[in-house]
PDB file of C-alpha atoms in Angstrom:
ATOM      1  CA  MET U 101      -3.950 -68.735   8.202  1.00  0.00           C
ATOM      2  CA  GLU U 102      -7.408 -68.459   6.641  1.00  0.00           C
ATOM      3  CA  ASP U 103      -8.883 -70.837   9.245  1.00  0.00           C
ATOM      4  CA  SER U 104      -7.345 -68.692  11.990  1.00  0.00           C
ATOM      5  CA  LYS U 105      -8.991 -65.567  10.579  1.00  0.00           C
ATOM      6  CA  LEU U 106     -12.353 -67.332  10.407  1.00  0.00           C
ATOM      7  CA  THR U 107     -11.999 -68.469  14.014  1.00  0.00           C
ATOM      8  CA  VAL U 108     -11.197 -64.965  15.229  1.00  0.00           C
ATOM      9  CA  ARG U 109     -14.120 -63.568  13.236  1.00  0.00           C
ATOM     10  CA  ALA U 110     -16.448 -66.087  14.872  1.00  0.00           C
ATOM     11  CA  VAL U 111     -15.237 -65.003  18.305  1.00  0.00           C
ATOM     12  CA  GLU U 112     -15.775 -61.337  17.452  1.00  0.00           C
ATOM     13  CA  ARG U 113     -19.288 -62.075  16.205  1.00  0.00           C
ATOM     14  CA  ALA U 114     -20.122 -64.035  19.353  1.00  0.00           C
ATOM     15  CA  LEU U 115     -18.893 -61.149  21.507  1.00  0.00           C
ATOM     16  CA  ASP U 116     -20.964 -58.708  19.457  1.00  0.00           C
ATOM     17  CA  ILE U 117     -24.017 -60.833  20.239  1.00  0.00           C
ATOM     18  CA  LEU U 118     -23.296 -60.718  23.966  1.00  0.00           C
ATOM     19  CA  ILE U 119     -22.841 -56.934  23.802  1.00  0.00           C
ATOM     20  CA  CYS U 120     -26.387 -56.677  22.401  1.00  0.00           C
ATOM     21  CA  PHE U 121     -27.631 -57.448  25.913  1.00  0.00           C
ATOM     22  CA  THR U 122     -26.070 -54.277  27.334  1.00  0.00           C
ATOM     23  CA  ASP U 123     -29.362 -52.375  27.030  1.00  0.00           C
ATOM     24  CA  ASP U 124     -31.927 -55.195  26.876  1.00  0.00           C
ATOM     25  CA  THR U 125     -32.640 -58.143  29.138  1.00  0.00           C
ATOM     26  CA  GLU U 126     -34.235 -60.341  26.454  1.00  0.00           C
ATOM     27  CA  LEU U 127     -33.863 -60.351  22.676  1.00  0.00           C
ATOM     28  CA  GLY U 128     -35.232 -62.452  19.846  1.00  0.00           C
ATOM     29  CA  LEU U 129     -33.190 -63.964  17.020  1.00  0.00           C
ATOM     30  CA  THR U 130     -34.401 -61.393  14.476  1.00  0.00           C
ATOM     31  CA  GLU U 131     -33.571 -58.485  16.828  1.00  0.00           C
ATOM     32  CA  ILE U 132     -30.062 -59.789  17.475  1.00  0.00           C
ATOM     33  CA  ALA U 133     -29.404 -60.446  13.795  1.00  0.00           C
ATOM     34  CA  GLY U 134     -30.457 -56.901  12.960  1.00  0.00           C
ATOM     35  CA  ARG U 135     -28.186 -55.375  15.607  1.00  0.00           C
ATOM     36  CA  VAL U 136     -25.061 -57.314  14.644  1.00  0.00           C
ATOM     37  CA  GLY U 137     -25.742 -57.142  10.900  1.00  0.00           C
ATOM     38  CA  LEU U 138     -25.597 -60.885  10.242  1.00  0.00           C
ATOM     39  CA  HIS U 139     -27.919 -63.439   8.659  1.00  0.00           C
ATOM     40  CA  LYS U 140     -30.270 -65.139  11.076  1.00  0.00           C
ATOM     41  CA  SER U 141     -28.818 -68.563  10.241  1.00  0.00           C
ATOM     42  CA  THR U 142     -25.339 -67.389  11.272  1.00  0.00           C
ATOM     43  CA  VAL U 143     -26.635 -65.785  14.466  1.00  0.00           C
ATOM     44  CA  HIS U 144     -28.627 -68.922  15.281  1.00  0.00           C
ATOM     45  CA  ARG U 145     -25.458 -71.071  15.068  1.00  0.00           C
ATOM     46  CA  LEU U 146     -23.512 -68.659  17.257  1.00  0.00           C
ATOM     47  CA  LEU U 147     -26.323 -68.488  19.806  1.00  0.00           C
ATOM     48  CA  ALA U 148     -26.436 -72.292  19.909  1.00  0.00           C
ATOM     49  CA  SER U 149     -22.736 -72.357  20.793  1.00  0.00           C
ATOM     50  CA  LEU U 150     -23.162 -69.653  23.441  1.00  0.00           C
ATOM     51  CA  GLU U 151     -26.164 -71.484  24.874  1.00  0.00           C
ATOM     52  CA  ASN U 152     -24.219 -74.741  24.974  1.00  0.00           C
ATOM     53  CA  ARG U 153     -21.509 -73.010  27.040  1.00  0.00           C
ATOM     54  CA  GLY U 154     -23.992 -71.328  29.354  1.00  0.00           C
ATOM     55  CA  PHE U 155     -23.430 -67.760  28.187  1.00  0.00           C
ATOM     56  CA  VAL U 156     -27.021 -67.324  26.990  1.00  0.00           C
ATOM     57  CA  ILE U 157     -30.329 -68.984  27.805  1.00  0.00           C
ATOM     58  CA  ARG U 158     -33.258 -69.396  25.421  1.00  0.00           C
ATOM     59  CA  ASP U 159     -36.756 -69.103  26.862  1.00  0.00           C
ATOM     60  CA  ASP U 160     -38.856 -71.763  25.113  1.00  0.00           C
ATOM     61  CA  SER U 161     -42.116 -69.947  25.887  1.00  0.00           C
ATOM     62  CA  THR U 162     -41.090 -66.673  24.223  1.00  0.00           C
ATOM     63  CA  ASP U 163     -38.302 -67.948  21.944  1.00  0.00           C
ATOM     64  CA  LYS U 164     -36.120 -65.116  23.239  1.00  0.00           C
ATOM     65  CA  TYR U 165     -32.590 -65.159  24.613  1.00  0.00           C
ATOM     66  CA  ARG U 166     -31.111 -63.704  27.778  1.00  0.00           C
ATOM     67  CA  LEU U 167     -27.695 -63.809  29.414  1.00  0.00           C
ATOM     68  CA  GLY U 168     -26.810 -67.069  31.148  1.00  0.00           C
ATOM     69  CA  LEU U 169     -25.337 -67.875  34.535  1.00  0.00           C
ATOM     70  CA  ARG U 170     -21.846 -68.265  33.086  1.00  0.00           C
ATOM     71  CA  ILE U 171     -21.700 -64.459  32.764  1.00  0.00           C
ATOM     72  CA  LEU U 172     -22.377 -64.122  36.496  1.00  0.00           C
ATOM     73  CA  GLU U 173     -19.719 -66.704  37.287  1.00  0.00           C
ATOM     74  CA  LEU U 174     -17.137 -64.717  35.340  1.00  0.00           C
ATOM     75  CA  SER U 175     -18.103 -61.374  36.864  1.00  0.00           C
ATOM     76  CA  ALA U 176     -17.986 -62.878  40.360  1.00  0.00           C
ATOM     77  CA  ASN U 177     -14.302 -63.655  39.862  1.00  0.00           C
ATOM     78  CA  MET U 178     -13.341 -60.084  38.957  1.00  0.00           C
ATOM     79  CA  SER U 179     -10.853 -58.553  41.369  1.00  0.00           C
ATOM     80  CA  ASN U 180     -12.722 -56.062  43.532  1.00  0.00           C
ATOM     81  CA  ALA U 181      -9.770 -54.930  45.626  1.00  0.00           C
ATOM     82  CA  ASP U 182      -9.084 -51.739  43.686  1.00  0.00           C
ATOM     83  CA  GLU U 183     -12.216 -51.565  41.538  1.00  0.00           C
ATOM     84  CA  PRO U 184     -13.867 -48.192  42.198  1.00  0.00           C
ATOM     85  CA  SER U 185     -17.324 -49.311  41.127  1.00  0.00           C
ATOM     86  CA  GLN U 186     -17.323 -51.849  43.978  1.00  0.00           C
ATOM     87  CA  LEU U 187     -15.215 -49.908  46.464  1.00  0.00           C
ATOM     88  CA  TRP U 188     -17.486 -46.859  46.245  1.00  0.00           C
ATOM     89  CA  LEU U 189     -20.826 -48.694  46.308  1.00  0.00           C
ATOM     90  CA  PRO U 190     -21.565 -48.106  50.040  1.00  0.00           C
ATOM     91  CA  GLU U 191     -20.935 -44.360  49.630  1.00  0.00           C
ATOM     92  CA  MET U 192     -23.196 -44.291  46.575  1.00  0.00           C
ATOM     93  CA  GLU U 193     -25.952 -46.060  48.482  1.00  0.00           C
ATOM     94  CA  ALA U 194     -25.646 -43.566  51.340  1.00  0.00           C
ATOM     95  CA  LEU U 195     -25.837 -40.702  48.832  1.00  0.00           C
ATOM     96  CA  ARG U 196     -28.938 -42.250  47.242  1.00  0.00           C
ATOM     97  CA  ASP U 197     -30.603 -42.425  50.652  1.00  0.00           C
ATOM     98  CA  ARG U 198     -29.694 -38.783  51.362  1.00  0.00           C
ATOM     99  CA  LEU U 199     -30.782 -37.296  48.029  1.00  0.00           C
ATOM    100  CA  GLU U 200     -33.525 -39.858  47.292  1.00  0.00           C
ATOM    101  CA  GLU U 201     -32.616 -40.024  43.615  1.00  0.00           C
ATOM    102  CA  THR U 202     -30.662 -42.405  41.371  1.00  0.00           C
ATOM    103  CA  ILE U 203     -26.864 -42.266  41.689  1.00  0.00           C
ATOM    104  CA  SER U 204     -24.570 -43.225  38.798  1.00  0.00           C
ATOM    105  CA  LEU U 205     -20.872 -43.563  38.147  1.00  0.00           C
ATOM    106  CA  TYR U 206     -19.402 -42.936  34.687  1.00  0.00           C
ATOM    107  CA  VAL U 207     -16.056 -43.278  32.930  1.00  0.00           C
ATOM    108  CA  ARG U 208     -14.975 -42.369  29.411  1.00  0.00           C
ATOM    109  CA  ASP U 209     -14.386 -45.064  26.819  1.00  0.00           C
ATOM    110  CA  GLY U 210     -13.193 -43.501  23.575  1.00  0.00           C
ATOM    111  CA  GLN U 211     -15.930 -41.264  22.193  1.00  0.00           C
ATOM    112  CA  GLU U 212     -18.543 -42.391  24.710  1.00  0.00           C
ATOM    113  CA  ARG U 213     -19.269 -42.396  28.410  1.00  0.00           C
ATOM    114  CA  VAL U 214     -20.156 -45.667  30.082  1.00  0.00           C
ATOM    115  CA  ARG U 215     -22.171 -46.168  33.256  1.00  0.00           C
ATOM    116  CA  ILE U 216     -20.101 -48.568  35.360  1.00  0.00           C
ATOM    117  CA  GLN U 217     -22.196 -48.494  38.533  1.00  0.00           C
ATOM    118  CA  ALA U 218     -25.654 -47.325  39.570  1.00  0.00           C
ATOM    119  CA  VAL U 219     -27.819 -47.257  42.681  1.00  0.00           C
ATOM    120  CA  GLN U 220     -31.483 -46.870  41.826  1.00  0.00           C
ATOM    121  CA  SER U 221     -33.793 -44.477  43.645  1.00  0.00           C
ATOM    122  CA  ASN U 222     -36.412 -46.041  45.883  1.00  0.00           C
ATOM    123  CA  GLN U 223     -39.093 -43.622  44.699  1.00  0.00           C
ATOM    124  CA  ALA U 224     -41.998 -44.919  42.617  1.00  0.00           C
ATOM    125  CA  ILE U 225     -41.229 -42.481  39.796  1.00  0.00           C
ATOM    126  CA  ARG U 226     -37.490 -42.628  39.275  1.00  0.00           C
ATOM    127  CA  ARG U 227     -34.669 -42.436  36.806  1.00  0.00           C
ATOM    128  CA  VAL U 228     -33.682 -46.006  35.835  1.00  0.00           C
ATOM    129  CA  ALA U 229     -29.954 -46.241  35.095  1.00  0.00           C
ATOM    130  CA  PRO U 230     -28.805 -49.559  33.578  1.00  0.00           C
ATOM    131  CA  VAL U 231     -25.144 -50.402  34.185  1.00  0.00           C
ATOM    132  CA  GLY U 232     -23.155 -50.686  30.960  1.00  0.00           C
ATOM    133  CA  ALA U 233     -25.210 -48.111  29.077  1.00  0.00           C
ATOM    134  CA  ARG U 234     -23.216 -45.982  26.632  1.00  0.00           C
ATOM    135  CA  MET U 235     -23.922 -42.357  25.799  1.00  0.00           C
ATOM    136  CA  PRO U 236     -22.287 -39.680  23.611  1.00  0.00           C
ATOM    137  CA  LEU U 237     -19.823 -37.201  25.083  1.00  0.00           C
ATOM    138  CA  TYR U 238     -21.377 -34.043  23.642  1.00  0.00           C
ATOM    139  CA  VAL U 239     -24.588 -34.047  25.679  1.00  0.00           C
ATOM    140  CA  GLY U 240     -25.516 -34.486  29.333  1.00  0.00           C
ATOM    141  CA  ALA U 241     -24.025 -33.312  32.627  1.00  0.00           C
ATOM    142  CA  SER U 242     -21.744 -36.325  33.072  1.00  0.00           C
ATOM    143  CA  SER U 243     -20.345 -36.069  29.539  1.00  0.00           C
ATOM    144  CA  LYS U 244     -19.486 -32.413  30.087  1.00  0.00           C
ATOM    145  CA  ILE U 245     -17.652 -33.244  33.318  1.00  0.00           C
ATOM    146  CA  LEU U 246     -15.653 -35.947  31.536  1.00  0.00           C
ATOM    147  CA  LEU U 247     -14.543 -33.408  28.942  1.00  0.00           C
ATOM    148  CA  ALA U 248     -14.188 -30.399  31.231  1.00  0.00           C
ATOM    149  CA  PHE U 249     -11.775 -32.222  33.535  1.00  0.00           C
ATOM    150  CA  ALA U 250      -9.963 -34.222  30.860  1.00  0.00           C
ATOM    151  CA  GLU U 251      -6.453 -33.268  29.784  1.00  0.00           C
ATOM    152  CA  GLU U 252      -6.476 -30.538  27.151  1.00  0.00           C
ATOM    153  CA  GLY U 253      -4.944 -32.781  24.480  1.00  0.00           C
ATOM    154  CA  THR U 254      -7.543 -35.488  25.086  1.00  0.00           C
ATOM    155  CA  ARG U 255     -10.389 -32.979  25.003  1.00  0.00           C
ATOM    156  CA  SER U 256      -9.150 -31.470  21.733  1.00  0.00           C
ATOM    157  CA  GLU U 257      -8.724 -34.892  20.126  1.00  0.00           C
ATOM    158  CA  ILE U 258     -12.281 -35.923  21.043  1.00  0.00           C
ATOM    159  CA  MET U 259     -13.897 -32.699  19.853  1.00  0.00           C
ATOM    160  CA  ARG U 260     -12.050 -32.717  16.534  1.00  0.00           C
ATOM    161  CA  SER U 261     -12.739 -36.351  15.715  1.00  0.00           C
ATOM    162  CA  GLU U 262     -15.123 -37.451  12.960  1.00  0.00           C
ATOM    163  CA  HIS U 263     -17.573 -38.618  15.639  1.00  0.00           C
ATOM    164  CA  TRP U 264     -18.171 -35.097  16.956  1.00  0.00           C
ATOM    165  CA  PRO U 265     -21.491 -33.762  15.552  1.00  0.00           C
ATOM    166  CA  GLU U 266     -21.271 -30.695  13.333  1.00  0.00           C
ATOM    167  CA  HIS U 267     -24.194 -28.957  15.042  1.00  0.00           C
ATOM    168  CA  VAL U 268     -22.276 -28.762  18.358  1.00  0.00           C
ATOM    169  CA  ALA U 269     -20.063 -25.684  17.925  1.00  0.00           C
ATOM    170  CA  HIS U 270     -16.586 -25.984  19.457  1.00  0.00           C
ATOM    171  CA  SER U 271     -16.382 -22.422  20.733  1.00  0.00           C
ATOM    172  CA  GLU U 272     -19.710 -22.455  22.580  1.00  0.00           C
ATOM    173  CA  PHE U 273     -19.102 -25.908  23.995  1.00  0.00           C
ATOM    174  CA  LEU U 274     -15.635 -24.932  25.262  1.00  0.00           C
ATOM    175  CA  GLU U 275     -17.164 -21.913  26.997  1.00  0.00           C
ATOM    176  CA  GLN U 276     -19.539 -24.265  28.789  1.00  0.00           C
ATOM    177  CA  LEU U 277     -16.631 -26.463  29.848  1.00  0.00           C
ATOM    178  CA  ASP U 278     -14.720 -23.457  31.206  1.00  0.00           C
ATOM    179  CA  GLU U 279     -17.742 -22.473  33.290  1.00  0.00           C
ATOM    180  CA  ILE U 280     -18.153 -26.046  34.547  1.00  0.00           C
ATOM    181  CA  ARG U 281     -14.512 -26.233  35.664  1.00  0.00           C
ATOM    182  CA  GLY U 282     -15.037 -23.025  37.597  1.00  0.00           C
ATOM    183  CA  LEU U 283     -18.213 -24.264  39.282  1.00  0.00           C
ATOM    184  CA  GLY U 284     -16.950 -27.784  39.917  1.00  0.00           C
ATOM    185  CA  PHE U 285     -20.199 -29.356  38.711  1.00  0.00           C
ATOM    186  CA  ALA U 286     -22.480 -29.600  35.667  1.00  0.00           C
ATOM    187  CA  THR U 287     -26.244 -29.796  35.291  1.00  0.00           C
ATOM    188  CA  SER U 288     -28.535 -30.858  32.477  1.00  0.00           C
ATOM    189  CA  VAL U 289     -32.288 -30.829  31.902  1.00  0.00           C
ATOM    190  CA  ALA U 290     -33.840 -32.904  29.121  1.00  0.00           C
ATOM    191  CA  GLU U 291     -30.626 -32.745  27.083  1.00  0.00           C
ATOM    192  CA  ARG U 292     -30.482 -36.444  26.300  1.00  0.00           C
ATOM    193  CA  GLU U 293     -33.813 -37.713  27.576  1.00  0.00           C
ATOM    194  CA  PRO U 294     -37.110 -35.783  27.870  1.00  0.00           C
ATOM    195  CA  GLY U 295     -38.238 -35.241  31.435  1.00  0.00           C
ATOM    196  CA  ALA U 296     -34.883 -36.168  32.982  1.00  0.00           C
ATOM    197  CA  ALA U 297     -32.420 -33.967  34.866  1.00  0.00           C
ATOM    198  CA  ALA U 298     -28.970 -34.587  36.311  1.00  0.00           C
ATOM    199  CA  VAL U 299     -26.134 -33.084  38.319  1.00  0.00           C
ATOM    200  CA  ALA U 300     -22.604 -34.418  37.862  1.00  0.00           C
ATOM    201  CA  VAL U 301     -19.236 -33.818  39.539  1.00  0.00           C
ATOM    202  CA  PRO U 302     -15.716 -35.112  38.930  1.00  0.00           C
ATOM    203  CA  VAL U 303     -14.086 -37.730  41.114  1.00  0.00           C
ATOM    204  CA  LEU U 304     -10.390 -36.805  41.311  1.00  0.00           C
ATOM    205  CA  ASN U 305      -7.629 -38.855  42.886  1.00  0.00           C
ATOM    206  CA  ARG U 306      -5.039 -37.441  45.271  1.00  0.00           C
ATOM    207  CA  SER U 307      -3.019 -36.277  42.274  1.00  0.00           C
ATOM    208  CA  GLN U 308      -6.077 -34.355  41.026  1.00  0.00           C
ATOM    209  CA  GLN U 309      -6.484 -36.650  38.019  1.00  0.00           C
ATOM    210  CA  LEU U 310      -9.980 -37.473  36.812  1.00  0.00           C
ATOM    211  CA  ILE U 311     -10.996 -41.032  37.715  1.00  0.00           C
ATOM    212  CA  ALA U 312     -14.733 -40.995  37.097  1.00  0.00           C
ATOM    213  CA  VAL U 313     -17.901 -38.911  37.244  1.00  0.00           C
ATOM    214  CA  LEU U 314     -20.437 -39.130  40.050  1.00  0.00           C
ATOM    215  CA  ALA U 315     -23.979 -38.110  39.118  1.00  0.00           C
ATOM    216  CA  VAL U 316     -27.454 -37.863  40.562  1.00  0.00           C
ATOM    217  CA  SER U 317     -30.402 -38.040  38.171  1.00  0.00           C
ATOM    218  CA  GLY U 318     -34.175 -38.054  38.345  1.00  0.00           C
ATOM    219  CA  PRO U 319     -37.358 -36.564  36.928  1.00  0.00           C
ATOM    220  CA  SER U 320     -37.026 -32.871  36.086  1.00  0.00           C
ATOM    221  CA  SER U 321     -40.302 -32.291  37.955  1.00  0.00           C
ATOM    222  CA  ARG U 322     -38.442 -33.039  41.204  1.00  0.00           C
ATOM    223  CA  MET U 323     -34.936 -31.995  40.188  1.00  0.00           C
ATOM    224  CA  THR U 324     -35.590 -28.326  39.532  1.00  0.00           C
ATOM    225  CA  PRO U 325     -32.685 -25.890  39.012  1.00  0.00           C
ATOM    226  CA  GLU U 326     -32.950 -24.848  42.667  1.00  0.00           C
ATOM    227  CA  VAL U 327     -32.875 -28.437  43.897  1.00  0.00           C
ATOM    228  CA  MET U 328     -29.889 -29.265  41.684  1.00  0.00           C
ATOM    229  CA  ARG U 329     -27.932 -26.315  43.065  1.00  0.00           C
ATOM    230  CA  GLU U 330     -28.593 -27.681  46.559  1.00  0.00           C
ATOM    231  CA  GLN U 331     -27.552 -31.191  45.515  1.00  0.00           C
ATOM    232  CA  ALA U 332     -24.258 -30.118  43.926  1.00  0.00           C
ATOM    233  CA  PRO U 333     -22.307 -29.446  47.189  1.00  0.00           C
ATOM    234  CA  VAL U 334     -23.505 -32.755  48.643  1.00  0.00           C
ATOM    235  CA  LEU U 335     -22.368 -34.547  45.507  1.00  0.00           C
ATOM    236  CA  MET U 336     -18.989 -32.783  45.569  1.00  0.00           C
ATOM    237  CA  GLU U 337     -18.504 -33.723  49.209  1.00  0.00           C
ATOM    238  CA  THR U 338     -19.096 -37.396  48.426  1.00  0.00           C
ATOM    239  CA  ALA U 339     -16.871 -37.268  45.337  1.00  0.00           C
ATOM    240  CA  ALA U 340     -14.021 -35.895  47.444  1.00  0.00           C
ATOM    241  CA  ARG U 341     -14.341 -38.865  49.809  1.00  0.00           C
ATOM    242  CA  LEU U 342     -14.384 -41.292  46.893  1.00  0.00           C
ATOM    243  CA  GLY U 343     -11.218 -39.771  45.486  1.00  0.00           C
ATOM    244  CA  ARG U 344      -9.384 -40.182  48.793  1.00  0.00           C
ATOM    245  CA  MET U 345     -10.275 -43.880  48.827  1.00  0.00           C
ATOM    246  CA  VAL U 346      -8.255 -44.550  45.675  1.00  0.00           C
ATOM    247  CA  LYS U 347      -4.491 -44.896  45.498  1.00  0.00           C
ATOM    248  CA  ALA U 348      -2.885 -41.978  43.665  1.00  0.00           C
TER     249      ALA U 348
END
């Protein structure tokens, strides 16, 4: 029984190491050890096993690690038939070309939102949106859409959890969510990241259930309040098409 527990713990630690690469392309041993909270000797052994299986690659010139080809092989075998992030990609690319800004797709995972797809702007100065990035639910246009269009019980549970920050008052935040439901979209300027702005809308299926959030983001110098108000109907139009593409 004890050996089984140790084996499971080793698997969990190895997965934690892989998750470290969600936000960074390359990481050193010391950086990884700090993020997962383990001794460097333990992390080194786990990385050696992952490298042996092709899940990570070590660059001899920099002594840093990056994800290996085995990750791509696994992701290539995911079923794309009903996967929205793949099904909607052509529409997202068309929207990017129309609005000339970065387009992202988000879903809720517990107390966070996760970017599951992104199409980067072609402009020199642009909003870079890495897929897999996680953000809190109490700030940002996309987070507010996820809460505004969530079921009331789910919304209440999230806002009353221990993860909800004390400085974000429930009453004021709920008023914002009511306004967002009425408008059908949410905007944000420098709420999570200085110099960045975003517009977000819900993607609802044919049963009017929230599937995901579609957002456009870019530098606040280009995405002024006036521009965002013009972008919102275009975003809503695309979101409606996306929703019709999914089985109810």
